Coordinates of C-alpha atoms in Angstrom, one line a residue:
M1 CA 35.1 21.6 -5.9
S2 CA 33.7 20.8 -9.3
D3 CA 30.8 18.4 -9.7
A4 CA 32.4 16.7 -12.7
T5 CA 32.4 12.9 -12.8
N6 CA 35.5 11.2 -11.5
G7 CA 35.5 8.2 -13.9
R8 CA 33.4 6.1 -11.6
E9 CA 31.6 3.1 -13.1
N10 CA 27.9 3.6 -13.8
W11 CA 24.7 1.5 -14.0
G12 CA 24.6 1.7 -17.8
S13 CA 20.8 2.3 -17.9
R14 CA 18.2 4.1 -15.8
S15 CA 16.1 0.9 -15.6
G16 CA 19.0 -1.0 -14.1
F17 CA 19.4 1.6 -11.3
I18 CA 15.6 1.8 -10.6
L19 CA 15.2 -2.0 -10.4
A20 CA 18.3 -2.3 -8.2
A21 CA 17.0 0.4 -5.9
I22 CA 13.6 -1.2 -5.8
G23 CA 15.2 -4.5 -5.1
S24 CA 17.1 -3.0 -2.2
A25 CA 13.9 -1.3 -0.8
V26 CA 11.6 -4.3 -1.3
G27 CA 12.7 -7.2 0.8
L28 CA 11.4 -9.8 3.2
G29 CA 9.8 -7.2 5.5
N30 CA 7.4 -6.3 2.7
V31 CA 5.9 -9.8 2.9
W32 CA 5.6 -10.2 6.7
R33 CA 6.1 -6.8 8.4
F34 CA 3.8 -4.6 6.3
P35 CA 0.8 -7.0 6.4
H36 CA 1.3 -7.4 10.2
E37 CA 1.5 -3.7 10.8
C38 CA -1.6 -3.1 8.6
Y39 CA -3.9 -5.6 10.2
S40 CA -2.6 -4.7 13.7
N41 CA -3.3 -1.0 13.2
G42 CA -6.7 -0.5 11.8
G43 CA -6.7 -2.5 8.5
S44 CA -7.0 -0.3 5.4
A45 CA -7.2 2.8 7.7
F46 CA -3.5 2.3 8.3
L47 CA -2.8 3.2 4.6
I48 CA -3.7 6.8 5.4
P49 CA -0.9 7.5 7.9
Y50 CA 1.4 5.2 5.8
I51 CA 0.9 7.3 2.7
I52 CA 1.3 10.5 4.6
A53 CA 4.5 9.2 6.1
M54 CA 5.8 8.3 2.7
I55 CA 5.1 11.8 1.4
V56 CA 6.4 13.6 4.5
I57 CA 9.5 11.4 5.3
G58 CA 10.0 8.6 2.7
I59 CA 10.3 10.4 -0.6
P60 CA 12.1 13.6 0.7
L61 CA 14.7 11.5 2.5
L62 CA 15.2 9.3 -0.5
I63 CA 15.8 12.3 -2.7
M64 CA 18.2 13.7 -0.1
E65 CA 20.3 10.5 -0.2
F66 CA 20.1 10.2 -4.0
S67 CA 21.3 13.9 -4.3
L68 CA 24.2 13.4 -1.9
G69 CA 25.5 10.3 -3.6
H70 CA 25.0 11.6 -7.1
L71 CA 26.5 15.0 -6.4
T72 CA 29.6 13.6 -4.7
Q73 CA 30.0 10.4 -6.8
Q74 CA 31.0 8.7 -3.5
A75 CA 29.6 6.1 -1.2
A76 CA 28.1 7.3 2.1
P77 CA 31.3 7.8 4.2
N78 CA 33.2 9.8 1.6
A79 CA 30.0 11.7 0.7
F80 CA 29.6 12.9 4.2
G81 CA 33.4 13.6 4.3
R82 CA 32.8 16.0 1.4
V83 CA 30.4 17.9 3.6
G84 CA 33.1 18.1 6.3
R85 CA 35.9 15.9 7.3
R86 CA 34.5 15.7 10.9
W87 CA 31.2 14.3 9.5
E88 CA 32.7 11.3 7.7
F89 CA 31.8 9.0 10.7
V90 CA 28.1 9.8 10.0
G91 CA 28.5 8.0 6.7
W92 CA 30.2 5.0 8.3
W93 CA 27.6 4.7 11.0
P94 CA 24.8 3.3 8.8
I95 CA 27.4 1.2 6.9
V96 CA 28.4 -0.6 10.0
L97 CA 24.8 -0.9 11.3
S98 CA 23.6 -2.3 8.0
F99 CA 26.4 -4.7 7.7
I100 CA 25.4 -6.2 11.1
I101 CA 21.9 -6.4 9.7
V102 CA 23.0 -8.3 6.6
T103 CA 24.8 -10.9 8.8
Y104 CA 21.5 -12.1 10.2
Y105 CA 19.4 -11.2 7.1
A106 CA 21.6 -13.7 5.2
A107 CA 20.7 -16.3 7.9
V108 CA 17.0 -15.8 7.2
L109 CA 17.7 -16.2 3.5
A110 CA 19.4 -19.4 4.4
W111 CA 16.1 -20.5 6.0
C112 CA 14.3 -19.6 2.8
L113 CA 16.7 -21.6 0.7
S114 CA 16.3 -24.6 3.1
Y115 CA 12.5 -24.4 2.9
L116 CA 12.7 -24.1 -0.9
L117 CA 14.6 -27.4 -1.0
Y118 CA 12.1 -28.9 1.4
S119 CA 9.3 -27.8 -1.0
F120 CA 10.4 -30.4 -3.5
T121 CA 9.6 -33.2 -1.0
D122 CA 6.1 -34.8 -1.0
P123 CA 4.4 -34.5 1.4
L124 CA 5.7 -31.2 2.6
P125 CA 7.5 -31.8 6.0
W126 CA 5.5 -29.1 7.8
A127 CA 2.1 -30.3 6.5
G128 CA 1.2 -31.8 9.9
D129 CA 2.6 -29.3 12.4
A130 CA 4.2 -26.2 10.7
K131 CA 5.0 -24.6 14.0
G132 CA 6.6 -27.7 15.5
F133 CA 8.6 -28.3 12.4
F134 CA 10.0 -24.8 12.2
F135 CA 10.9 -24.3 15.8
N136 CA 11.6 -27.9 17.0
E137 CA 12.8 -29.8 14.0
F138 CA 14.3 -27.2 11.6
L139 CA 15.7 -24.6 14.1
Q140 CA 15.7 -26.9 17.1
D141 CA 15.2 -23.6 19.0
T142 CA 16.6 -23.4 22.5
E143 CA 14.3 -20.4 23.3
S144 CA 17.2 -18.7 25.0
H145 CA 20.6 -17.2 24.2
R146 CA 22.2 -20.6 24.9
L147 CA 23.8 -21.5 21.5
G148 CA 23.2 -25.2 21.7
G149 CA 25.5 -26.1 18.7
V150 CA 25.3 -25.4 15.0
R151 CA 22.5 -26.5 12.7
W152 CA 24.5 -27.8 9.8
P153 CA 21.8 -27.6 7.1
I154 CA 21.4 -23.9 7.9
L155 CA 25.1 -23.4 7.9
L156 CA 25.5 -25.0 4.5
S157 CA 22.6 -22.9 3.1
L158 CA 24.2 -19.7 4.6
A159 CA 27.5 -20.6 2.7
V160 CA 25.4 -20.8 -0.5
I161 CA 23.8 -17.5 0.2
W162 CA 27.1 -15.6 0.7
T163 CA 28.6 -17.3 -2.3
G164 CA 25.6 -16.2 -4.4
M165 CA 25.9 -12.6 -3.1
F166 CA 29.6 -12.6 -3.9
L167 CA 28.9 -13.7 -7.5
C168 CA 26.2 -11.1 -7.9
I169 CA 28.4 -8.1 -7.2
F170 CA 32.0 -9.1 -7.7
K171 CA 32.1 -7.5 -11.2
G172 CA 30.4 -4.2 -10.2
V173 CA 27.1 -2.5 -10.7
R174 CA 27.0 -3.2 -14.4
L175 CA 26.6 -6.9 -13.6
V176 CA 24.1 -6.0 -10.8
S177 CA 22.0 -4.0 -13.3
K178 CA 21.7 -7.2 -15.4
I179 CA 20.9 -9.5 -12.5
V180 CA 18.1 -7.3 -11.2
L181 CA 16.4 -7.5 -14.5
W182 CA 15.5 -11.0 -13.3
T183 CA 15.6 -11.0 -9.5
V184 CA 13.1 -8.0 -9.2
P185 CA 10.4 -8.9 -11.8
I186 CA 10.3 -12.6 -11.0
P187 CA 9.2 -12.3 -7.3
W188 CA 6.6 -9.7 -8.4
L189 CA 5.2 -12.2 -10.9
M190 CA 5.2 -14.9 -8.3
L191 CA 3.4 -12.7 -5.8
V192 CA 0.7 -12.0 -8.4
I193 CA 0.3 -15.7 -8.9
L194 CA -0.1 -16.3 -5.2
T195 CA -2.5 -13.3 -5.0
V196 CA -4.7 -14.7 -7.8
R197 CA -4.7 -18.1 -6.3
G198 CA -5.5 -16.8 -2.9
L199 CA -8.4 -14.7 -4.1
T200 CA -10.0 -17.7 -5.8
L201 CA -10.1 -19.8 -2.6
E202 CA -13.2 -20.2 -0.6
G203 CA -13.0 -18.1 2.6
A204 CA -10.5 -15.7 1.2
V205 CA -12.8 -12.8 2.0
Q206 CA -12.6 -13.7 5.6
G207 CA -8.8 -13.1 5.6
L208 CA -9.1 -9.9 3.5
E209 CA -11.6 -8.5 5.9
Y210 CA -9.2 -9.1 8.8
Y211 CA -6.4 -7.5 6.8
L212 CA -8.2 -4.5 5.3
E213 CA -11.4 -3.8 7.2
P214 CA -10.9 -0.2 8.2
N215 CA -11.2 0.8 11.9
W216 CA -11.1 4.6 11.5
S217 CA -11.1 5.1 15.3
V218 CA -7.5 3.9 15.5
L219 CA -6.3 7.0 13.6
K220 CA -6.5 9.0 16.8
E221 CA -4.1 6.6 18.4
P222 CA -0.4 7.8 18.4
H223 CA 1.0 4.3 18.2
V224 CA -0.6 3.8 14.7
W225 CA 1.2 6.9 13.4
R226 CA 4.4 5.8 15.0
A227 CA 4.1 2.4 13.3
A228 CA 3.4 4.0 9.9
F229 CA 6.4 6.3 10.0
G230 CA 8.6 3.6 11.3
Q231 CA 7.5 1.2 8.5
V232 CA 8.1 3.7 5.8
F233 CA 11.5 4.5 7.2
F234 CA 12.7 0.9 7.4
S235 CA 10.9 -0.3 4.2
M236 CA 12.6 2.1 1.9
T237 CA 16.2 1.3 3.0
I238 CA 16.7 4.9 4.2
A239 CA 19.8 5.6 6.4
F240 CA 21.4 2.3 5.4
G241 CA 24.0 4.0 3.3
V242 CA 22.7 1.9 0.3
M243 CA 20.8 4.6 -1.6
V244 CA 23.7 7.1 -1.3
T245 CA 26.0 4.5 -2.7
Y246 CA 23.7 3.4 -5.5
A247 CA 23.1 7.0 -6.6
S248 CA 26.9 7.6 -6.8
F249 CA 26.9 5.2 -9.8
L250 CA 24.2 7.1 -11.7
H251 CA 24.8 8.9 -14.9
R252 CA 25.3 12.6 -14.4
K253 CA 22.0 13.6 -16.1
S254 CA 19.7 11.3 -14.1
D255 CA 16.2 12.3 -13.0
L256 CA 16.6 11.9 -9.2
N257 CA 13.1 13.1 -8.2
N258 CA 11.2 10.8 -10.4
N259 CA 13.4 7.9 -9.5
A260 CA 12.6 8.4 -5.8
L261 CA 8.9 8.6 -6.5
I262 CA 8.9 5.5 -8.6
I263 CA 10.8 3.5 -6.0
G264 CA 8.5 4.6 -3.2
L265 CA 5.4 3.7 -5.1
A266 CA 6.8 0.3 -6.1
D267 CA 7.7 -0.4 -2.5
L268 CA 4.1 0.5 -1.3
A269 CA 2.5 -1.6 -4.1
T270 CA 4.6 -4.7 -3.4
S271 CA 3.8 -4.5 0.3
F272 CA 0.1 -4.1 -0.3
I273 CA -0.1 -6.9 -2.8
A274 CA 1.9 -9.2 -0.6
G275 CA -0.6 -8.6 2.2
I276 CA -3.5 -9.6 -0.1
A277 CA -1.7 -12.8 -1.2
V278 CA -0.9 -13.8 2.4
F279 CA -4.2 -12.9 4.1
S280 CA -6.5 -14.3 1.3
T281 CA -4.7 -17.7 1.7
L282 CA -4.7 -17.6 5.5
G283 CA -8.4 -16.6 5.4
A284 CA -9.2 -19.7 3.3
M285 CA -7.3 -21.9 5.7
A286 CA -9.2 -20.5 8.7
F287 CA -12.5 -20.9 6.8
S288 CA -11.7 -24.6 6.0
R289 CA -10.9 -25.3 9.6
G290 CA -13.8 -23.4 11.1
E291 CA -11.4 -21.1 13.0
P292 CA -11.2 -17.4 13.4
V293 CA -8.4 -15.7 11.5
H294 CA -6.6 -14.6 14.7
E295 CA -6.1 -18.3 15.6
V296 CA -4.2 -18.9 12.4
L297 CA -2.1 -15.8 13.1
E298 CA -0.9 -17.0 16.5
S299 CA 2.6 -17.5 15.2
T300 CA 3.0 -14.4 13.1
K301 CA 5.3 -12.6 15.4
S302 CA 8.9 -12.4 14.2
V303 CA 9.3 -14.7 11.3
G304 CA 6.3 -16.9 12.0
L305 CA 4.2 -15.5 9.2
A306 CA 6.7 -16.6 6.5
F307 CA 7.8 -19.9 8.1
V308 CA 4.8 -21.1 10.0
A309 CA 1.4 -19.6 9.2
F310 CA 1.7 -19.2 5.4
P311 CA 3.5 -22.5 4.7
K312 CA 0.9 -24.2 6.8
A313 CA -1.8 -22.6 4.6
L314 CA 0.0 -23.6 1.4
A315 CA 0.3 -27.2 2.6
A316 CA -3.5 -27.4 2.7
L317 CA -3.9 -26.4 -1.0
P318 CA -3.9 -28.6 -4.1
L319 CA -0.5 -28.5 -5.8
S320 CA 0.9 -27.4 -2.4
N321 CA 4.5 -28.2 -3.5
V322 CA 4.2 -25.9 -6.6
F323 CA 2.9 -23.0 -4.6
S324 CA 5.5 -23.6 -1.8
V325 CA 8.2 -23.4 -4.4
I326 CA 6.7 -20.2 -5.8
F327 CA 6.5 -18.6 -2.4
F328 CA 10.0 -19.4 -1.2
V329 CA 11.6 -18.5 -4.6
A330 CA 9.8 -15.1 -4.3
L331 CA 11.1 -14.7 -0.7
L332 CA 14.6 -15.7 -1.7
L333 CA 14.8 -13.3 -4.6
L334 CA 13.1 -10.4 -2.7
G335 CA 15.7 -10.9 0.1
I336 CA 18.8 -11.4 -2.0
D337 CA 18.5 -8.0 -3.7
S338 CA 18.3 -6.3 -0.4
A339 CA 21.2 -8.3 1.0
F340 CA 23.7 -7.7 -1.8
S341 CA 22.8 -4.0 -1.9
I342 CA 23.9 -3.7 1.7
T343 CA 27.1 -5.6 0.9
E344 CA 27.7 -3.4 -2.1
A345 CA 27.3 -0.3 0.1
A346 CA 30.0 -1.6 2.5
L347 CA 32.2 -2.7 -0.4
A348 CA 32.0 0.7 -2.3
S349 CA 32.7 2.5 1.0
M350 CA 35.9 0.5 1.6
M351 CA 37.0 0.9 -2.0
D352 CA 36.5 4.7 -1.9
K353 CA 38.4 4.8 1.4
T354 CA 41.3 2.6 0.5
G355 CA 41.5 2.6 -3.3
R356 CA 42.0 -1.2 -3.2
K357 CA 40.5 -3.7 -5.7
R358 CA 36.9 -4.8 -5.5
T359 CA 37.5 -8.5 -5.4
S360 CA 39.9 -8.6 -2.5
I361 CA 37.7 -6.3 -0.3
L362 CA 34.5 -8.2 -1.2
L363 CA 36.1 -11.5 -0.3
L364 CA 37.1 -10.2 3.1
L365 CA 33.6 -8.7 3.7
S366 CA 31.9 -12.0 2.6
L367 CA 34.1 -14.1 5.0
A368 CA 33.5 -11.6 7.8
G369 CA 29.7 -11.7 7.2
F370 CA 29.6 -15.4 7.0
G371 CA 31.7 -15.7 10.2
V372 CA 29.4 -13.5 12.2
G373 CA 26.4 -15.2 10.6
L374 CA 27.5 -18.5 12.2
L375 CA 26.0 -17.2 15.4
F376 CA 22.5 -17.3 13.8
T377 CA 23.0 -20.9 12.5
T378 CA 23.1 -22.2 16.1
R379 CA 20.1 -23.6 18.0
G380 CA 19.9 -20.3 19.9
G381 CA 20.2 -18.3 16.6
L382 CA 16.6 -17.2 16.5
T383 CA 16.8 -15.6 20.0
W384 CA 20.1 -13.9 19.0
L385 CA 18.5 -12.7 15.8
D386 CA 15.5 -11.2 17.5
T387 CA 17.8 -9.5 20.1
V388 CA 20.3 -8.0 17.7
D389 CA 17.5 -6.9 15.3
G390 CA 15.7 -5.3 18.1
F391 CA 18.7 -3.2 19.0
V392 CA 20.1 -2.4 15.5
N393 CA 17.1 -2.2 13.2
E394 CA 14.3 -1.1 15.6
G395 CA 16.1 0.0 18.7
T396 CA 16.3 3.6 20.0
W397 CA 19.9 4.1 18.8
G398 CA 19.5 2.2 15.5
I399 CA 18.8 3.1 11.9
M400 CA 16.1 5.7 12.7
F401 CA 18.5 7.6 15.0
V402 CA 21.1 7.6 12.2
G403 CA 18.5 9.1 9.8
L404 CA 17.9 11.9 12.4
V405 CA 21.7 12.6 12.5
E406 CA 21.9 12.6 8.7
C407 CA 19.1 15.3 8.5
L408 CA 20.8 17.4 11.1
V409 CA 24.2 17.3 9.5
L410 CA 23.0 18.0 5.9
G411 CA 20.3 20.5 7.1
W412 CA 22.5 22.6 9.4
A413 CA 26.1 21.8 8.7
F414 CA 25.7 22.0 4.9
D415 CA 23.9 24.1 2.4
V416 CA 21.0 21.7 1.8
G417 CA 19.8 24.0 -1.0
K418 CA 22.8 22.7 -3.0
L419 CA 21.3 19.2 -2.9
R420 CA 17.9 20.6 -3.9
R421 CA 19.3 22.5 -6.9
H422 CA 21.3 19.4 -7.9
A423 CA 18.2 17.2 -7.8
N424 CA 16.1 19.7 -9.8
K425 CA 18.8 20.1 -12.5
H426 CA 17.6 17.1 -14.6
S427 CA 14.3 16.2 -13.0
D428 CA 10.8 16.6 -14.6
W429 CA 9.3 18.0 -11.5
K430 CA 11.1 20.4 -9.2
L431 CA 11.5 20.6 -5.4
G432 CA 10.7 23.9 -3.8
R433 CA 12.2 25.5 -0.7
W434 CA 9.7 23.6 1.4
W435 CA 12.0 20.6 0.9
D436 CA 14.9 22.4 2.5
W437 CA 12.8 23.1 5.6
S438 CA 11.5 19.5 5.5
I439 CA 15.1 18.2 5.8
R440 CA 16.1 20.8 8.3
L441 CA 13.1 20.9 10.6
I442 CA 10.0 18.9 9.9
I443 CA 11.6 15.4 9.4
P444 CA 14.1 15.9 12.4
V445 CA 11.2 16.9 14.7
I446 CA 9.3 13.8 13.7
L447 CA 12.3 11.4 14.0
A448 CA 13.3 13.0 17.3
A449 CA 9.8 12.4 18.6
L450 CA 9.9 8.7 17.5
V451 CA 13.3 8.2 19.0
A452 CA 12.2 9.9 22.2
W453 CA 9.1 7.7 22.3
S454 CA 11.2 4.6 21.9
L455 CA 13.7 5.8 24.6
I456 CA 10.8 6.4 27.0
G457 CA 9.5 2.9 26.2
D458 CA 12.9 1.4 26.9
I459 CA 13.1 3.1 30.2
R460 CA 9.6 2.3 31.4
G461 CA 9.2 -1.0 29.6
P462 CA 5.9 -2.3 28.3
S463 CA 3.0 -2.3 30.8
L464 CA -0.3 -4.1 31.0
R465 CA -2.3 -0.9 31.7
F466 CA -5.7 -0.5 30.2
D467 CA -8.1 2.3 29.6
A468 CA -11.5 2.2 31.2
A469 CA -12.9 3.5 27.9
E470 CA -11.8 0.2 26.3
L471 CA -14.2 -1.7 28.4
K472 CA -17.1 0.5 27.2
D473 CA -16.3 0.3 23.5
P474 CA -15.6 -3.4 22.6
S475 CA -14.3 -2.3 19.1
L476 CA -11.5 -0.3 20.7
L477 CA -10.5 -3.2 23.0
A478 CA -10.8 -5.8 20.3
A479 CA -8.7 -3.7 17.9
R480 CA -6.0 -3.4 20.6
L481 CA -6.0 -7.1 21.3
R482 CA -5.6 -7.9 17.6
R483 CA -2.1 -6.5 17.9
S484 CA 0.1 -9.5 18.8
D485 CA 2.8 -7.3 20.1
D486 CA 0.5 -5.6 22.7
P487 CA 1.6 -6.7 26.2
L488 CA -2.1 -7.1 27.3
S489 CA -2.8 -9.3 24.3
E490 CA 0.4 -11.3 25.0
Y491 CA -0.6 -11.8 28.6
L492 CA -4.1 -13.0 27.8
R493 CA -2.9 -15.3 25.1
Q494 CA -0.2 -16.9 27.3
G495 CA -2.0 -17.1 30.6
A496 CA -5.4 -18.2 31.9
G497 CA -6.9 -15.2 30.1
R498 CA -6.8 -17.0 26.7
Q499 CA -10.4 -18.2 27.2
T500 CA -11.5 -14.6 28.0
L501 CA -9.7 -13.3 24.8
D502 CA -11.5 -15.9 22.7
Q503 CA -14.8 -14.9 24.1
L504 CA -14.1 -11.2 23.5
N505 CA -13.3 -11.8 19.9
A506 CA -16.9 -12.9 19.4
Y507 CA -18.0 -9.5 20.5
D508 CA -16.3 -7.3 17.9
D509 CA -19.4 -5.3 17.1
P510 CA -19.3 -1.7 18.4
N511 CA -23.1 -1.7 18.6
Q512 CA -23.2 -4.8 20.8
P513 CA -22.2 -4.3 24.5
I514 CA -19.9 -6.8 26.2
P515 CA -21.9 -9.1 28.4
K516 CA -21.6 -8.4 32.1
G517 CA -20.1 -11.8 32.9
L518 CA -17.4 -11.4 30.2
K519 CA -16.7 -7.8 31.3
T520 CA -16.2 -9.0 34.9
A521 CA -13.9 -11.8 33.7
L522 CA -11.9 -9.4 31.7
V523 CA -11.5 -6.9 34.5
D524 CA -10.4 -9.8 36.8
E525 CA -7.7 -10.7 34.2
L526 CA -6.6 -7.1 33.9
N527 CA -6.4 -6.7 37.6
K528 CA -4.3 -9.9 37.9
A529 CA -2.0 -8.5 35.1
I530 CA -1.5 -5.2 36.9
E531 CA -1.2 -6.5 40.4
G532 CA 0.8 -9.7 40.2
P533 CA 2.3 -11.5 37.3
C534 CA 5.9 -11.6 36.2
L535 CA 5.4 -12.3 32.5
Y536 CA 8.1 -14.0 30.5
E537 CA 8.2 -14.6 26.8
P538 CA 11.1 -16.8 25.5
G539 CA 13.9 -14.8 24.1
R540 CA 12.5 -11.4 25.1
F541 CA 12.5 -9.2 28.2
K542 CA 9.3 -7.8 29.4
R543 CA 8.4 -5.7 32.4
V544 CA 5.0 -5.4 34.2
R545 CA 4.0 -3.5 37.3
L546 CA 4.6 -5.9 40.2
S547 CA 3.1 -5.9 43.6
D548 CA 5.3 -5.8 46.8
D549 CA 4.5 -9.4 47.5
T550 CA 5.7 -10.4 44.0
L551 CA 8.9 -8.3 44.3
A552 CA 9.6 -10.0 47.7
L553 CA 9.5 -13.4 45.9
L554 CA 12.2 -12.1 43.5
D555 CA 14.6 -11.4 46.4
P556 CA 17.9 -13.1 45.7
K557 CA 17.7 -14.8 49.2
A558 CA 14.4 -16.5 48.4
Q559 CA 14.3 -20.2 47.4
G560 CA 13.5 -21.2 43.9
Q561 CA 10.3 -22.9 44.8
D562 CA 9.1 -19.7 46.5
R563 CA 9.6 -17.7 43.3
L564 CA 7.5 -20.3 41.4
R565 CA 4.5 -19.2 43.5
I566 CA 4.3 -15.9 41.5
N567 CA 1.0 -16.5 39.7
R568 CA 1.6 -20.2 39.6
Y569 CA -1.3 -20.7 37.2
L570 CA 0.5 -18.5 34.6
L571 CA 4.1 -19.6 35.1
Q572 CA 3.5 -23.3 35.1
D573 CA 3.5 -23.2 31.3
A574 CA 5.6 -20.2 30.7
F575 CA 8.7 -21.3 32.6
P576 CA 10.7 -24.4 31.6
A577 CA 11.6 -26.8 34.4
E578 CA 15.2 -25.6 34.7
L579 CA 14.0 -22.0 35.2
K580 CA 15.8 -20.5 32.2
A581 CA 13.8 -17.3 32.5
T582 CA 14.5 -13.6 32.8
A583 CA 12.2 -10.8 34.0
N584 CA 12.6 -7.1 33.5
V585 CA 11.7 -5.6 36.9
G586 CA 12.1 -2.0 37.9
G587 CA 14.3 -1.2 34.9
F588 CA 16.8 -4.0 35.6
L589 CA 17.1 -7.6 34.3
I590 CA 16.7 -10.2 37.0
D591 CA 17.2 -13.9 36.1
A592 CA 15.2 -16.7 37.7
R593 CA 17.8 -17.1 40.4
G594 CA 17.4 -13.5 41.4
R595 CA 20.8 -12.3 40.0
L596 CA 20.9 -8.7 38.7
I597 CA 22.1 -8.6 35.1
G598 CA 21.6 -4.9 34.2
K599 CA 19.2 -3.2 31.8
N600 CA 19.8 -3.6 28.1
V601 CA 23.5 -4.1 28.7
L602 CA 23.9 -6.0 25.4
G603 CA 22.2 -3.4 23.4
M604 CA 24.0 -0.5 24.8
C605 CA 27.4 -2.2 24.3
L606 CA 26.5 -3.2 20.8
M607 CA 25.4 0.4 19.8
G608 CA 28.5 1.8 21.6
M609 CA 30.8 -0.5 19.6
V610 CA 29.1 0.4 16.3
F611 CA 29.5 4.1 17.0
L612 CA 33.1 3.6 18.1
V613 CA 33.9 1.7 14.9
A614 CA 32.3 4.4 12.8
V615 CA 34.4 7.1 14.5
I616 CA 37.6 5.1 14.0
L617 CA 36.8 4.5 10.3
G618 CA 36.1 8.2 9.9
L619 CA 39.4 9.1 11.5
W620 CA 41.4 6.5 9.6
R621 CA 43.5 7.9 6.8
P622 CA 44.9 5.2 4.6
R623 CA 47.8 6.1 2.2
R624 CA 46.3 6.5 -1.2
T625 CA 45.7 9.0 -4.0
G626 CA 42.5 11.0 -4.4
Q627 CA 41.9 12.0 -0.8
I628 CA 38.6 13.6 0.2
V629 CA 38.2 17.2 -0.6
E630 CA 35.5 19.2 1.1
F631 CA 32.9 21.3 -0.7
D632 CA 33.6 25.0 -0.9
S633 CA 31.8 26.8 1.9

């Protein structure tokens, strides 16, 4: 089939496309996920695997998606349909997954909008207790999947967000290209303002050291490389269907290779600068209170960095209202570009499939997204958000697995060299045959390893094992315990080991041995972790190795009070009085009453439904003109 354009609308300018693609790639995760991954995985040493991951996976996959969309002039589903009719579902798969993502992403933007409005009140409502305000007053979090009723302020903000997204894209990409001229540069400017302000604060260096101080020894740890490749994959909006769709609106003589490189570098720069802004300010707050930085970062898991730790730090600054407005405007604009890009990908896919008008399809998508998003406006919304995000965005069968399938289809069921030659046609620098083998072999092997690693982790569940070498080298153990998502760190923070952890942080010098008394206390805590406790974190399922005595207490016939004797000193604070708790034991979910729920049933059902919907959409043949025509073999 000829590659000639089919009369499709276009961006109107290269800058409009680049800014829109950067806006899609750069989102809320750049502000809280990248800094968290960086300080948790060796500080500035993390940049080495991250940059390698961007070169090996990020840029090549971005070029692949740009080339496919630009060559076919179709959104992801029809683009893969051009490869072969049986592969159209591969294009629908990321569209369905990403639309699920935008339903809760919009809810987070609703939080940002609410906090922006709160920023105009004096004093700031979270100035006294930022954590209590966010979880107890604003979200009124049930810490469970129990919905607990709708939070009306969040629902109203969600309606505003979806209305805003509708208005941004209802006229097409020409309007988007004008909107991103403002929504992309403005948050950059605001991040620069926050960075300069943070660097001028007393104690900022303390935060920057925590964020950037290199720990080169972690580069030999596999989990650091896994985190780097995963961060690049999710940060650049790869396998969301967005980049294929955006490239389909490009002018036929566009430089695809340079565009991909520019977008990748902009994404990295934004993430890095955001980390400096955040940690310089948090370091100043820690310094003013005489606390170590890790104390300030207690609440940074999930959305805590953006809605607890950083707002708390801003509240302590002069002109706190001004800087809070700047921060939440930046978050809102960073997020809205990503959100409407995902919606545009779904919209263009349905338009290509059905031939129907943009406005009517967009209205239906917006109403559907708002309707699903109501789940995340409830008092149990945060728990549901974490659960769904864990399965869709970061789970074994989520976005990364879709990226693997895309590579296999384009690498082996299609002449990937055709994409390379198309990308090189109007690009300043050319791709070699190495790129073909990168798509066909190197990237699939890496992604398959990451998916397999995640699958093994799902089967085994996290454990509280420790390496004896970590007791000999305090820097290794301290580096591990800095990772808030490490089960050992979670256990020590939530249980009686908190005091031991605080003492250990005082001995973060590789040349200074851990005192015998502290080492003994640490070993005791580790032994307790391995032998006995059933660890529960609200809204999450965890599994630790349990002793026979502990398992006996989980027997369904046992009385409730007997089960409370499982490490009573740990559970007295972790379990609420009504025993709304769940433990992952032996690969199965068992609630506090001893009832078997089944392992990851919700996640498997959700992923199964997504795959089924993608297949159905791929098989659906609406009556319209201009049906998909495959490439010549």
